[in-house]
Amino acid sequence: MARIAVIGAGMGAMAAAARLAVAGHRVAVYERTETYGGAVRRFERDGFAFDTGPGLLPLPAVYRDLFVKTGKEPLESVVELVQVDPSSRHLFADGTEVCLPNASRAGVVAALDEALGAGAGARWGDFLVRAREAWDRTRRPLLEEPLWPNWSVLADREPYPSVPHKKLLRTRRAGRLAEIGAWELRDPRLAALLDGYALAYGLDPGTAPASAAVLPYMEHAFGTWYVRGGLRELARAVYERCVARRVEFHFGAEVTGVLEKDGRAAGLELGDGSVVEAESVVAGVAPEVLSRCVRGVPVRGDGGVPPRRGLPSRLTVLLALRGGRPEGVAHKTVVHAEDRERELGLLFGSPTGLDARPTLTVLRPDDVRSVPDADHEAVTLTATVPALTDSGRPESEVFADHADQLITAAERAVPDLRERLLWHEVRTPAHIAETTGAEGGAVPHPALAAAEGHLLHPSNVTGLPGLFTVGGWSHPGGGLPHAGMSGALVAGLIVEGPDFRGSQ
């Protein structure tokens, strides 16, 4: 039985801690803030409650597996999962709209044909078939196995089977997500639908590889789920599972250094000067935080994939509304940007301000636990924004103006929003930076193949033996399912050793 010290109490770190404890190890978690969950937080005021991180759960099978493997208990015994239907409502710039049913390819095809015209659904359905092929080719090496030492194979090969596109005697194949929209979907609204999945993860459709097609495929194939009481309830359940397996938690415990002895990680140094000895260290923190803790030792993974810098962040606006939630409204509505080119320029070019309305996600949960009573509604607005701005104005002022733009854009989804608004709270990239320690409040994306490896994440094994990384900043990247997967990979590497190749 080894002593294992875990830095951070994010979802990936807790998933690893629970699995390691069940394997018989003594596990202690050291978290610099006063609570668990990482970015999965909850804001409460006047009887209203909001998720300030993720609001919906894709691929719940990852957490079902965690609870079965750490206690032979179904996930549904500790949280209430609700399949969201429709999975999303989309409002396009030209005024058309469509509601997409949950986990039904045939239903999605029919809805798109009815809303956008005959043939639109078939083109999207054919795209999903090709996206499934990309998923089947990359699922195991990108999600279920440690990062391959020869990761360049994943970097060089594009798994998406693009359709040949002939123009001016030339035959082209889509290598970027935006090219799929232009050459294969051939409808600006379908292109906007596709781009929205990339933007939600902070990816530029113009540079994201065609393999990003797996992002919409995941939603359509496995559905979208809500946790009654909010995603914070999932964090609570994972935390309580850790406690039940005798994982120790130390909150308000900032780690200032990773100890090294005989060429391997040997414990932690805490901010109060105390020392924690351990045979292995698991770091669930942003790369810049880990670099400060491991001085003079390279910590990137054996694969040599460097962590990305300058990733976008998120702006979240929490709305307390008078009047109950109308019957039958969609849980999730995406309001697509009026000027996509300008939006992409602001996000991925050299922005000097935030004066364009971005693609906006509006969440309206049907959950009595989010409101003081049936005569009120809690609504959350989320948009991808630059992690840092160079406007010359204070961040709070810039994002206050931008939040007002989001509220205006959200009136397309909630027509009487301004009249019903009691108050609103804004959560900026600075709040994310404070919570997670990530520079500029950057949010990690899921790992993707191709693109010369730029969208892969560093290996869970580092350059310092005995030090492992977990969570969104390491393989297989950001997102709740990926965090859970990283926890399983790190636990396997520690329990079974470097020859671990994932669950069979």
Short mmCIF file of C-alpha atoms in Angstrom, two decimals:
data_model
loop_
_atom_site.label_atom_id
_atom_site.label_comp_id
_atom_site.label_asym_id
_atom_site.label_seq_id
_atom_site.Cartn_x
_atom_site.Cartn_y
_atom_site.Cartn_z
CA MET A 1 0.00 0.00 0.00
CA ALA A 2 1.61 3.22 -1.20
CA ARG A 3 1.08 6.78 -0.02
CA ILE A 4 -0.17 8.96 -2.86
CA ALA A 5 -0.51 12.74 -2.70
CA VAL A 6 -2.95 14.43 -5.07
CA ILE A 7 -2.68 18.14 -5.93
CA GLY A 8 -6.10 19.66 -6.50
CA ALA A 9 -9.64 18.41 -5.99
CA GLY A 10 -10.94 18.78 -9.54
CA MET A 11 -13.07 16.10 -11.18
CA GLY A 12 -10.16 14.26 -12.79
CA ALA A 13 -8.12 14.34 -9.59
CA MET A 14 -11.02 13.01 -7.51
CA ALA A 15 -11.74 10.29 -10.10
CA ALA A 16 -8.12 9.14 -9.82
CA ALA A 17 -8.17 9.37 -6.01
CA ALA A 18 -11.26 7.18 -5.68
CA ARG A 19 -9.86 4.50 -7.99
CA LEU A 20 -6.47 4.51 -6.26
CA ALA A 21 -8.08 4.22 -2.82
CA VAL A 22 -10.12 1.21 -3.95
CA ALA A 23 -6.87 -0.35 -5.19
CA GLY A 24 -5.57 -0.21 -1.62
CA HIS A 25 -3.47 2.95 -1.60
CA ARG A 26 -3.46 5.67 1.06
CA VAL A 27 -4.57 8.77 -0.80
CA ALA A 28 -4.58 12.37 0.42
CA VAL A 29 -5.82 15.34 -1.64
CA TYR A 30 -4.45 18.86 -1.13
CA GLU A 31 -6.67 21.65 -2.49
CA ARG A 32 -5.71 25.33 -2.28
CA THR A 33 -9.35 26.54 -2.27
CA GLU A 34 -11.97 25.71 0.33
CA THR A 35 -13.99 23.22 -1.71
CA TYR A 36 -13.84 20.43 -4.28
CA GLY A 37 -14.91 20.22 -7.91
CA GLY A 38 -12.45 22.48 -9.73
CA ALA A 39 -14.46 24.49 -12.27
CA VAL A 40 -17.66 22.63 -11.36
CA ARG A 41 -19.07 25.18 -8.94
CA ARG A 42 -22.45 26.50 -7.84
CA PHE A 43 -23.62 30.07 -7.16
CA GLU A 44 -26.59 30.68 -4.87
CA ARG A 45 -28.47 33.86 -4.06
CA ASP A 46 -32.02 34.67 -2.93
CA GLY A 47 -33.14 31.08 -3.39
CA PHE A 48 -31.72 30.85 -6.94
CA ALA A 49 -28.94 28.37 -7.76
CA PHE A 50 -26.77 28.20 -10.88
CA ASP A 51 -23.97 26.05 -12.23
CA THR A 52 -21.02 28.33 -12.96
CA GLY A 53 -19.08 25.66 -14.83
CA PRO A 54 -20.46 22.96 -17.14
CA GLY A 55 -24.25 22.80 -17.22
CA LEU A 56 -24.81 19.53 -19.09
CA LEU A 57 -23.17 16.11 -19.05
CA PRO A 58 -22.23 14.21 -22.22
CA LEU A 59 -21.08 10.58 -22.02
CA PRO A 60 -22.41 9.77 -18.52
CA ALA A 61 -21.03 6.25 -19.04
CA VAL A 62 -17.64 7.56 -17.85
CA TYR A 63 -19.03 8.34 -14.40
CA ARG A 64 -21.22 5.25 -14.35
CA ASP A 65 -18.01 3.26 -14.77
CA LEU A 66 -16.34 5.22 -11.97
CA PHE A 67 -19.09 4.44 -9.48
CA VAL A 68 -19.29 0.77 -10.44
CA LYS A 69 -15.50 0.34 -10.23
CA THR A 70 -15.25 2.14 -6.87
CA GLY A 71 -18.20 0.60 -5.10
CA LYS A 72 -20.37 -1.59 -7.36
CA GLU A 73 -23.04 1.08 -7.12
CA PRO A 74 -24.84 2.72 -10.05
CA LEU A 75 -24.37 6.42 -10.63
CA GLU A 76 -28.14 6.82 -10.61
CA SER A 77 -28.22 5.78 -6.96
CA VAL A 78 -26.39 8.95 -5.92
CA VAL A 79 -27.56 11.53 -8.50
CA GLU A 80 -30.66 11.88 -10.65
CA LEU A 81 -29.83 11.91 -14.35
CA VAL A 82 -32.32 13.44 -16.78
CA GLN A 83 -31.98 13.03 -20.53
CA VAL A 84 -32.53 16.44 -22.11
CA ASP A 85 -35.02 16.38 -24.97
CA PRO A 86 -34.75 18.16 -27.30
CA SER A 87 -30.99 18.08 -26.89
CA SER A 88 -30.77 21.61 -28.27
CA ARG A 89 -32.70 24.34 -30.02
CA HIS A 90 -30.81 26.42 -32.58
CA LEU A 91 -31.62 29.98 -33.64
CA PHE A 92 -29.74 30.97 -36.80
CA ALA A 93 -28.78 34.43 -38.00
CA ASP A 94 -31.35 34.38 -40.84
CA GLY A 95 -34.22 33.81 -38.40
CA THR A 96 -34.74 30.09 -38.97
CA GLU A 97 -34.72 27.72 -36.02
CA VAL A 98 -34.65 24.01 -35.37
CA CYS A 99 -35.03 21.72 -32.36
CA LEU A 100 -32.82 18.62 -32.48
CA PRO A 101 -34.08 15.53 -30.63
CA ASN A 102 -31.76 13.75 -28.22
CA ALA A 103 -29.73 10.76 -29.44
CA SER A 104 -31.83 10.16 -32.56
CA ARG A 105 -30.12 10.43 -35.93
CA ALA A 106 -33.39 9.83 -37.80
CA GLY A 107 -35.13 12.45 -35.69
CA VAL A 108 -32.38 14.98 -36.31
CA VAL A 109 -32.49 14.35 -40.08
CA ALA A 110 -36.27 14.87 -40.14
CA ALA A 111 -36.08 18.04 -38.02
CA LEU A 112 -33.40 19.59 -40.23
CA ASP A 113 -35.30 18.76 -43.41
CA GLU A 114 -38.44 20.39 -42.04
CA ALA A 115 -36.68 23.50 -40.73
CA LEU A 116 -33.97 24.10 -43.34
CA GLY A 117 -35.37 22.46 -46.44
CA ALA A 118 -35.27 19.07 -48.14
CA GLY A 119 -31.79 17.62 -48.33
CA ALA A 120 -30.36 19.47 -45.33
CA GLY A 121 -31.10 16.58 -42.99
CA ALA A 122 -29.60 14.02 -45.35
CA ARG A 123 -26.36 16.00 -45.65
CA TRP A 124 -26.09 16.28 -41.86
CA GLY A 125 -26.98 12.60 -41.43
CA ASP A 126 -24.31 11.55 -43.93
CA PHE A 127 -21.84 13.77 -42.10
CA LEU A 128 -22.66 12.00 -38.82
CA VAL A 129 -21.94 8.63 -40.46
CA ARG A 130 -18.48 9.89 -41.45
CA ALA A 131 -18.02 11.42 -37.99
CA ARG A 132 -18.75 8.03 -36.48
CA GLU A 133 -15.92 6.55 -38.54
CA ALA A 134 -13.58 9.21 -37.15
CA TRP A 135 -14.84 8.39 -33.64
CA ASP A 136 -14.26 4.65 -34.12
CA ARG A 137 -10.72 5.29 -35.35
CA THR A 138 -9.72 7.60 -32.50
CA ARG A 139 -11.82 6.58 -29.49
CA ARG A 140 -9.37 4.10 -28.01
CA PRO A 141 -6.01 5.86 -28.58
CA LEU A 142 -7.39 9.29 -27.65
CA LEU A 143 -9.69 8.41 -24.75
CA GLU A 144 -9.07 4.93 -23.36
CA GLU A 145 -5.30 4.48 -23.53
CA PRO A 146 -2.33 6.46 -22.21
CA LEU A 147 -0.84 8.72 -24.85
CA TRP A 148 1.23 6.63 -27.22
CA PRO A 149 5.00 7.19 -27.13
CA ASN A 150 4.75 7.48 -30.94
CA TRP A 151 1.96 10.05 -30.63
CA SER A 152 3.06 11.59 -33.94
CA VAL A 153 1.03 8.86 -35.63
CA LEU A 154 -2.08 10.50 -34.18
CA ALA A 155 -0.76 13.91 -35.19
CA ASP A 156 -0.13 13.07 -38.84
CA ARG A 157 -3.19 11.01 -39.74
CA GLU A 158 -6.57 12.65 -40.31
CA PRO A 159 -9.19 10.08 -39.24
CA TYR A 160 -12.18 11.88 -40.75
CA PRO A 161 -13.07 10.34 -44.18
CA SER A 162 -13.62 13.54 -46.14
CA VAL A 163 -15.71 13.52 -49.31
CA PRO A 164 -13.86 14.57 -52.50
CA HIS A 165 -14.87 18.08 -53.57
CA LYS A 166 -14.26 19.11 -57.17
CA LYS A 167 -13.84 22.75 -58.15
CA LEU A 168 -12.06 24.27 -61.14
CA LEU A 169 -10.54 20.95 -62.19
CA ARG A 170 -9.17 20.41 -58.69
CA THR A 171 -10.20 17.74 -56.23
CA ARG A 172 -10.05 18.75 -52.59
CA ARG A 173 -10.80 17.01 -49.33
CA ALA A 174 -11.78 18.81 -46.16
CA GLY A 175 -8.92 18.95 -43.70
CA ARG A 176 -10.48 21.55 -41.41
CA LEU A 177 -13.87 21.69 -39.74
CA ALA A 178 -14.87 24.86 -41.62
CA GLU A 179 -14.14 23.09 -44.92
CA ILE A 180 -16.55 20.32 -43.97
CA GLY A 181 -19.22 22.98 -43.53
CA ALA A 182 -18.45 24.67 -46.85
CA TRP A 183 -17.82 21.62 -49.07
CA GLU A 184 -19.88 18.81 -47.54
CA LEU A 185 -22.78 20.46 -45.67
CA ARG A 186 -23.20 23.30 -48.20
CA ASP A 187 -25.60 25.37 -46.11
CA PRO A 188 -24.50 28.32 -43.93
CA ARG A 189 -26.89 27.23 -41.20
CA LEU A 190 -25.54 23.69 -41.13
CA ALA A 191 -22.03 25.17 -41.15
CA ALA A 192 -22.99 27.37 -38.18
CA LEU A 193 -24.42 24.31 -36.41
CA LEU A 194 -21.14 22.46 -36.92
CA ASP A 195 -18.98 25.44 -35.97
CA GLY A 196 -20.94 25.84 -32.74
CA TYR A 197 -19.61 22.56 -31.38
CA ALA A 198 -16.03 23.71 -31.90
CA LEU A 199 -16.67 27.17 -30.45
CA ALA A 200 -18.20 25.66 -27.31
CA TYR A 201 -14.80 24.07 -26.61
CA GLY A 202 -12.85 27.21 -27.53
CA LEU A 203 -11.71 25.85 -30.90
CA ASP A 204 -11.45 27.84 -34.12
CA PRO A 205 -13.41 26.03 -36.87
CA GLY A 206 -11.05 27.54 -39.42
CA THR A 207 -8.02 25.78 -37.93
CA ALA A 208 -9.58 22.85 -36.03
CA PRO A 209 -8.95 19.58 -37.89
CA ALA A 210 -11.74 17.67 -39.57
CA SER A 211 -11.40 15.15 -36.73
CA ALA A 212 -13.30 17.67 -34.57
CA ALA A 213 -16.34 16.08 -36.21
CA VAL A 214 -16.30 13.70 -33.23
CA LEU A 215 -17.61 16.53 -31.01
CA PRO A 216 -21.13 16.71 -32.52
CA TYR A 217 -21.06 12.95 -32.99
CA MET A 218 -20.64 12.41 -29.24
CA GLU A 219 -23.77 14.46 -28.52
CA HIS A 220 -25.89 12.83 -31.21
CA ALA A 221 -24.75 9.28 -30.42
CA PHE A 222 -24.72 9.29 -26.62
CA GLY A 223 -27.18 12.03 -25.76
CA THR A 224 -27.09 15.03 -23.48
CA TRP A 225 -27.90 14.73 -19.80
CA TYR A 226 -28.70 17.02 -16.91
CA VAL A 227 -28.03 16.22 -13.27
CA ARG A 228 -30.99 17.21 -11.10
CA GLY A 229 -29.77 19.91 -8.77
CA GLY A 230 -27.04 20.88 -11.24
CA LEU A 231 -23.65 19.47 -12.20
CA ARG A 232 -22.37 20.45 -8.78
CA GLU A 233 -24.33 17.42 -7.53
CA LEU A 234 -22.09 15.18 -9.62
CA ALA A 235 -19.02 16.78 -8.03
CA ARG A 236 -20.57 16.21 -4.60
CA ALA A 237 -21.24 12.55 -5.39
CA VAL A 238 -17.65 11.96 -6.55
CA TYR A 239 -16.29 13.75 -3.47
CA GLU A 240 -18.47 11.65 -1.16
CA ARG A 241 -17.38 8.49 -2.94
CA CYS A 242 -13.76 9.46 -2.26
CA VAL A 243 -14.51 10.10 1.41
CA ALA A 244 -16.32 6.77 1.68
CA ARG A 245 -13.18 5.11 0.32
CA ARG A 246 -11.11 6.88 3.00
CA VAL A 247 -9.47 9.47 0.79
CA GLU A 248 -8.25 12.35 2.99
CA PHE A 249 -9.04 15.91 1.88
CA HIS A 250 -7.08 18.96 3.03
CA PHE A 251 -8.70 22.22 1.93
CA GLY A 252 -6.98 25.58 2.06
CA ALA A 253 -3.72 23.68 1.54
CA GLU A 254 -1.67 25.31 -1.20
CA VAL A 255 1.08 23.17 -2.67
CA THR A 256 4.25 25.17 -3.27
CA GLY A 257 6.61 22.41 -4.30
CA VAL A 258 6.92 18.79 -5.39
CA LEU A 259 9.68 17.07 -3.48
CA GLU A 260 12.27 15.04 -5.34
CA LYS A 261 14.42 12.25 -3.93
CA ASP A 262 16.71 9.90 -5.80
CA GLY A 263 15.42 11.19 -9.12
CA ARG A 264 11.69 10.72 -8.50
CA ALA A 265 8.75 12.51 -6.89
CA ALA A 266 8.76 11.95 -3.14
CA GLY A 267 6.04 14.20 -1.73
CA LEU A 268 4.83 17.78 -1.41
CA GLU A 269 5.82 21.01 0.25
CA LEU A 270 2.86 23.09 1.45
CA GLY A 271 2.47 26.82 1.81
CA ASP A 272 2.69 26.64 5.60
CA GLY A 273 6.13 25.06 5.32
CA SER A 274 5.03 21.54 6.18
CA VAL A 275 6.12 18.54 4.14
CA VAL A 276 4.05 15.57 2.97
CA GLU A 277 5.88 12.38 2.05
CA ALA A 278 4.49 10.18 -0.73
CA GLU A 279 5.59 7.43 -3.09
CA SER A 280 3.68 9.02 -5.99
CA VAL A 281 2.25 12.45 -6.73
CA VAL A 282 -0.79 13.11 -8.94
CA ALA A 283 -1.16 16.72 -10.13
CA GLY A 284 -4.59 17.88 -11.23
CA VAL A 285 -3.64 21.52 -11.84
CA ALA A 286 -2.98 23.86 -14.74
CA PRO A 287 0.52 23.51 -16.30
CA GLU A 288 1.73 26.90 -15.10
CA VAL A 289 0.80 25.96 -11.52
CA LEU A 290 2.64 22.65 -11.79
CA SER A 291 5.70 24.32 -13.31
CA ARG A 292 5.97 26.56 -10.25
CA CYS A 293 5.86 23.49 -8.02
CA VAL A 294 8.49 21.49 -9.92
CA ARG A 295 11.47 23.76 -10.31
CA GLY A 296 14.24 22.78 -12.70
CA VAL A 297 12.61 19.52 -13.78
CA PRO A 298 10.83 19.06 -17.13
CA VAL A 299 7.25 18.02 -16.39
CA ARG A 300 5.75 17.65 -19.83
CA GLY A 301 4.82 14.11 -20.79
CA ASP A 302 7.08 11.51 -22.31
CA GLY A 303 5.32 12.06 -25.60
CA GLY A 304 6.77 15.55 -25.79
CA VAL A 305 3.44 17.23 -26.51
CA PRO A 306 3.70 20.76 -25.08
CA PRO A 307 0.73 22.32 -23.28
CA ARG A 308 -1.07 24.94 -25.37
CA ARG A 309 -1.11 28.58 -24.36
CA GLY A 310 -3.52 31.42 -25.05
CA LEU A 311 -6.68 29.32 -25.17
CA PRO A 312 -10.03 31.13 -24.98
CA SER A 313 -12.10 31.32 -21.81
CA ARG A 314 -15.79 31.60 -21.00
CA LEU A 315 -18.10 34.38 -19.93
CA THR A 316 -21.12 33.27 -17.91
CA VAL A 317 -24.10 35.42 -17.00
CA LEU A 318 -26.54 34.18 -14.35
CA LEU A 319 -30.09 35.55 -14.66
CA ALA A 320 -32.73 35.55 -11.92
CA LEU A 321 -36.14 36.00 -13.56
CA ARG A 322 -39.61 36.65 -12.18
CA GLY A 323 -42.26 34.38 -13.61
CA GLY A 324 -42.06 30.61 -13.90
CA ARG A 325 -40.41 28.62 -16.66
CA PRO A 326 -42.93 28.18 -19.50
CA GLU A 327 -44.06 24.65 -20.25
CA GLY A 328 -42.23 22.93 -23.09
CA VAL A 329 -39.29 25.33 -23.60
CA ALA A 330 -35.95 23.78 -24.57
CA HIS A 331 -33.40 23.23 -21.82
CA LYS A 332 -30.59 24.34 -24.16
CA THR A 333 -30.84 26.97 -26.89
CA VAL A 334 -27.93 28.07 -29.06
CA VAL A 335 -28.23 31.57 -30.49
CA HIS A 336 -25.81 31.67 -33.40
CA ALA A 337 -23.77 34.79 -34.10
CA GLU A 338 -25.06 37.29 -36.62
CA ASP A 339 -21.55 37.82 -38.03
CA ARG A 340 -19.52 34.63 -37.69
CA GLU A 341 -16.45 36.02 -39.42
CA ARG A 342 -16.25 38.92 -36.99
CA GLU A 343 -16.83 36.59 -34.05
CA LEU A 344 -13.97 34.33 -35.15
CA GLY A 345 -11.71 37.31 -35.66
CA LEU A 346 -12.36 38.58 -32.15
CA LEU A 347 -11.82 35.16 -30.60
CA PHE A 348 -8.85 33.88 -32.54
CA GLY A 349 -7.34 36.96 -34.18
CA SER A 350 -6.00 39.96 -32.28
CA PRO A 351 -9.04 41.33 -30.43
CA THR A 352 -9.04 44.89 -29.14
CA GLY A 353 -12.48 44.63 -27.59
CA LEU A 354 -15.63 42.54 -27.39
CA ASP A 355 -18.02 44.45 -29.61
CA ALA A 356 -19.57 41.57 -31.55
CA ARG A 357 -22.33 39.28 -30.33
CA PRO A 358 -20.89 35.77 -30.08
CA THR A 359 -22.53 32.39 -30.41
CA LEU A 360 -24.48 32.11 -27.18
CA THR A 361 -25.73 29.12 -25.19
CA VAL A 362 -28.87 29.64 -23.10
CA LEU A 363 -29.65 27.05 -20.42
CA ARG A 364 -33.15 26.95 -18.89
CA PRO A 365 -33.25 23.90 -16.57
CA ASP A 366 -36.60 22.53 -15.45
CA ASP A 367 -35.41 22.06 -11.88
CA VAL A 368 -37.22 23.13 -8.71
CA ARG A 369 -33.88 23.09 -6.90
CA SER A 370 -32.62 26.03 -8.98
CA VAL A 371 -35.37 28.52 -8.02
CA PRO A 372 -36.99 29.82 -4.82
CA ASP A 373 -40.46 28.77 -6.05
CA ALA A 374 -42.47 27.96 -9.17
CA ASP A 375 -42.98 31.67 -9.90
CA HIS A 376 -39.31 32.23 -10.78
CA GLU A 377 -36.82 30.94 -13.32
CA ALA A 378 -33.02 30.59 -13.30
CA VAL A 379 -31.32 31.05 -16.69
CA THR A 380 -27.62 30.74 -17.52
CA LEU A 381 -25.93 32.36 -20.52
CA THR A 382 -22.51 31.18 -21.67
CA ALA A 383 -20.23 32.36 -24.47
CA THR A 384 -16.64 31.70 -25.46
CA VAL A 385 -14.49 34.81 -25.06
CA PRO A 386 -10.76 35.61 -25.23
CA ALA A 387 -8.89 34.64 -22.10
CA LEU A 388 -7.21 38.05 -22.08
CA THR A 389 -8.25 41.32 -23.67
CA ASP A 390 -6.12 44.29 -24.65
CA SER A 391 -8.73 47.02 -24.64
CA GLY A 392 -7.02 49.36 -22.18
CA ARG A 393 -10.10 49.16 -19.94
CA PRO A 394 -10.50 47.22 -16.68
CA GLU A 395 -11.60 43.64 -17.27
CA SER A 396 -14.69 44.07 -15.07
CA GLU A 397 -15.83 47.03 -17.18
CA VAL A 398 -15.20 45.26 -20.49
CA PHE A 399 -17.06 42.13 -19.49
CA ALA A 400 -19.93 44.07 -17.89
CA ASP A 401 -20.59 45.61 -21.30
CA HIS A 402 -20.22 42.25 -23.00
CA ALA A 403 -22.61 40.63 -20.51
CA ASP A 404 -25.22 43.20 -21.51
CA GLN A 405 -24.70 42.19 -25.14
CA LEU A 406 -25.30 38.56 -24.17
CA ILE A 407 -28.53 39.48 -22.42
CA THR A 408 -29.67 41.34 -25.55
CA ALA A 409 -28.79 38.35 -27.74
CA ALA A 410 -30.59 36.00 -25.33
CA GLU A 411 -33.86 37.87 -25.92
CA ARG A 412 -34.19 35.81 -29.11
CA ALA A 413 -34.41 32.71 -26.92
CA VAL A 414 -36.32 34.33 -24.02
CA PRO A 415 -38.40 37.10 -25.66
CA ASP A 416 -39.58 38.74 -22.43
CA LEU A 417 -36.24 38.47 -20.69
CA ARG A 418 -35.61 42.17 -19.94
CA GLU A 419 -39.07 42.65 -18.41
CA ARG A 420 -38.65 39.57 -16.19
CA LEU A 421 -35.07 40.24 -15.06
CA LEU A 422 -34.66 40.69 -11.30
CA TRP A 423 -30.86 40.70 -11.19
CA HIS A 424 -27.86 39.15 -12.88
CA GLU A 425 -24.38 38.02 -11.88
CA VAL A 426 -21.37 37.90 -14.21
CA ARG A 427 -18.61 35.29 -14.08
CA THR A 428 -15.57 36.36 -16.09
CA PRO A 429 -12.29 34.66 -17.09
CA ALA A 430 -10.83 36.15 -13.91
CA HIS A 431 -13.22 34.02 -11.84
CA ILE A 432 -12.12 30.92 -13.74
CA ALA A 433 -8.46 31.83 -13.19
CA GLU A 434 -9.11 32.26 -9.47
CA THR A 435 -10.89 28.92 -9.25
CA THR A 436 -8.61 26.78 -11.40
CA GLY A 437 -5.30 28.66 -11.47
CA ALA A 438 -5.26 28.57 -15.28
CA GLU A 439 -3.54 31.56 -16.86
CA GLY A 440 -6.11 34.09 -18.08
CA GLY A 441 -8.93 31.76 -17.13
CA ALA A 442 -8.21 29.54 -20.12
CA VAL A 443 -10.39 26.45 -20.54
CA PRO A 444 -8.83 23.24 -21.97
CA HIS A 445 -10.34 21.48 -24.99
CA PRO A 446 -10.68 17.72 -25.61
CA ALA A 447 -7.77 16.01 -27.35
CA LEU A 448 -8.16 15.69 -31.13
CA ALA A 449 -6.16 13.82 -33.73
CA ALA A 450 -4.37 15.36 -36.74
CA ALA A 451 -3.42 19.09 -36.83
CA GLU A 452 0.25 18.08 -36.35
CA GLY A 453 -0.49 17.24 -32.73
CA HIS A 454 -1.39 20.80 -31.74
CA LEU A 455 -4.67 19.59 -30.21
CA LEU A 456 -3.20 16.69 -28.27
CA HIS A 457 -2.40 17.11 -24.58
CA PRO A 458 0.73 16.10 -22.66
CA SER A 459 0.97 12.55 -21.43
CA ASN A 460 -0.22 11.63 -17.92
CA VAL A 461 3.34 10.41 -17.28
CA THR A 462 5.83 13.24 -16.79
CA GLY A 463 9.55 13.75 -17.06
CA LEU A 464 9.86 13.22 -13.30
CA PRO A 465 9.28 9.55 -12.36
CA GLY A 466 6.51 9.18 -9.80
CA LEU A 467 4.79 12.41 -10.89
CA PHE A 468 1.60 12.04 -12.92
CA THR A 469 -0.82 14.60 -14.34
CA VAL A 470 -4.58 14.33 -14.46
CA GLY A 471 -7.50 16.50 -15.57
CA GLY A 472 -8.21 18.77 -18.50
CA TRP A 473 -4.63 19.97 -19.04
CA SER A 474 -3.30 16.47 -19.65
CA HIS A 475 -4.30 13.55 -21.87
CA PRO A 476 -7.11 13.19 -23.00
CA GLY A 477 -7.99 16.85 -22.42
CA GLY A 478 -10.86 19.05 -21.27
CA GLY A 479 -14.51 18.33 -20.61
CA LEU A 480 -16.21 16.37 -17.84
CA PRO A 481 -16.07 12.96 -19.56
CA HIS A 482 -12.41 13.45 -20.46
CA ALA A 483 -11.58 14.42 -16.87
CA GLY A 484 -13.10 11.15 -15.68
CA MET A 485 -11.17 9.23 -18.32
CA SER A 486 -7.89 10.85 -17.26
CA GLY A 487 -8.54 9.70 -13.70
CA ALA A 488 -8.94 6.12 -14.90
CA LEU A 489 -5.73 6.32 -16.95
CA VAL A 490 -3.62 7.71 -14.11
CA ALA A 491 -4.95 5.14 -11.66
CA GLY A 492 -4.10 2.38 -14.15
CA LEU A 493 -0.58 3.70 -14.69
CA ILE A 494 0.09 3.80 -10.94
CA VAL A 495 -1.54 0.48 -10.06
CA GLU A 496 -0.38 -1.56 -13.07
CA GLY A 497 2.77 0.31 -14.04
CA PRO A 498 4.06 1.83 -17.29
CA ASP A 499 2.86 -1.14 -19.35
CA PHE A 500 -0.77 -0.25 -18.61
CA ARG A 501 -2.65 0.14 -21.89
CA GLY A 502 -6.15 1.00 -20.74
CA SER A 503 -9.21 -1.03 -19.85
CA GLN A 504 -10.12 -3.81 -22.25
#
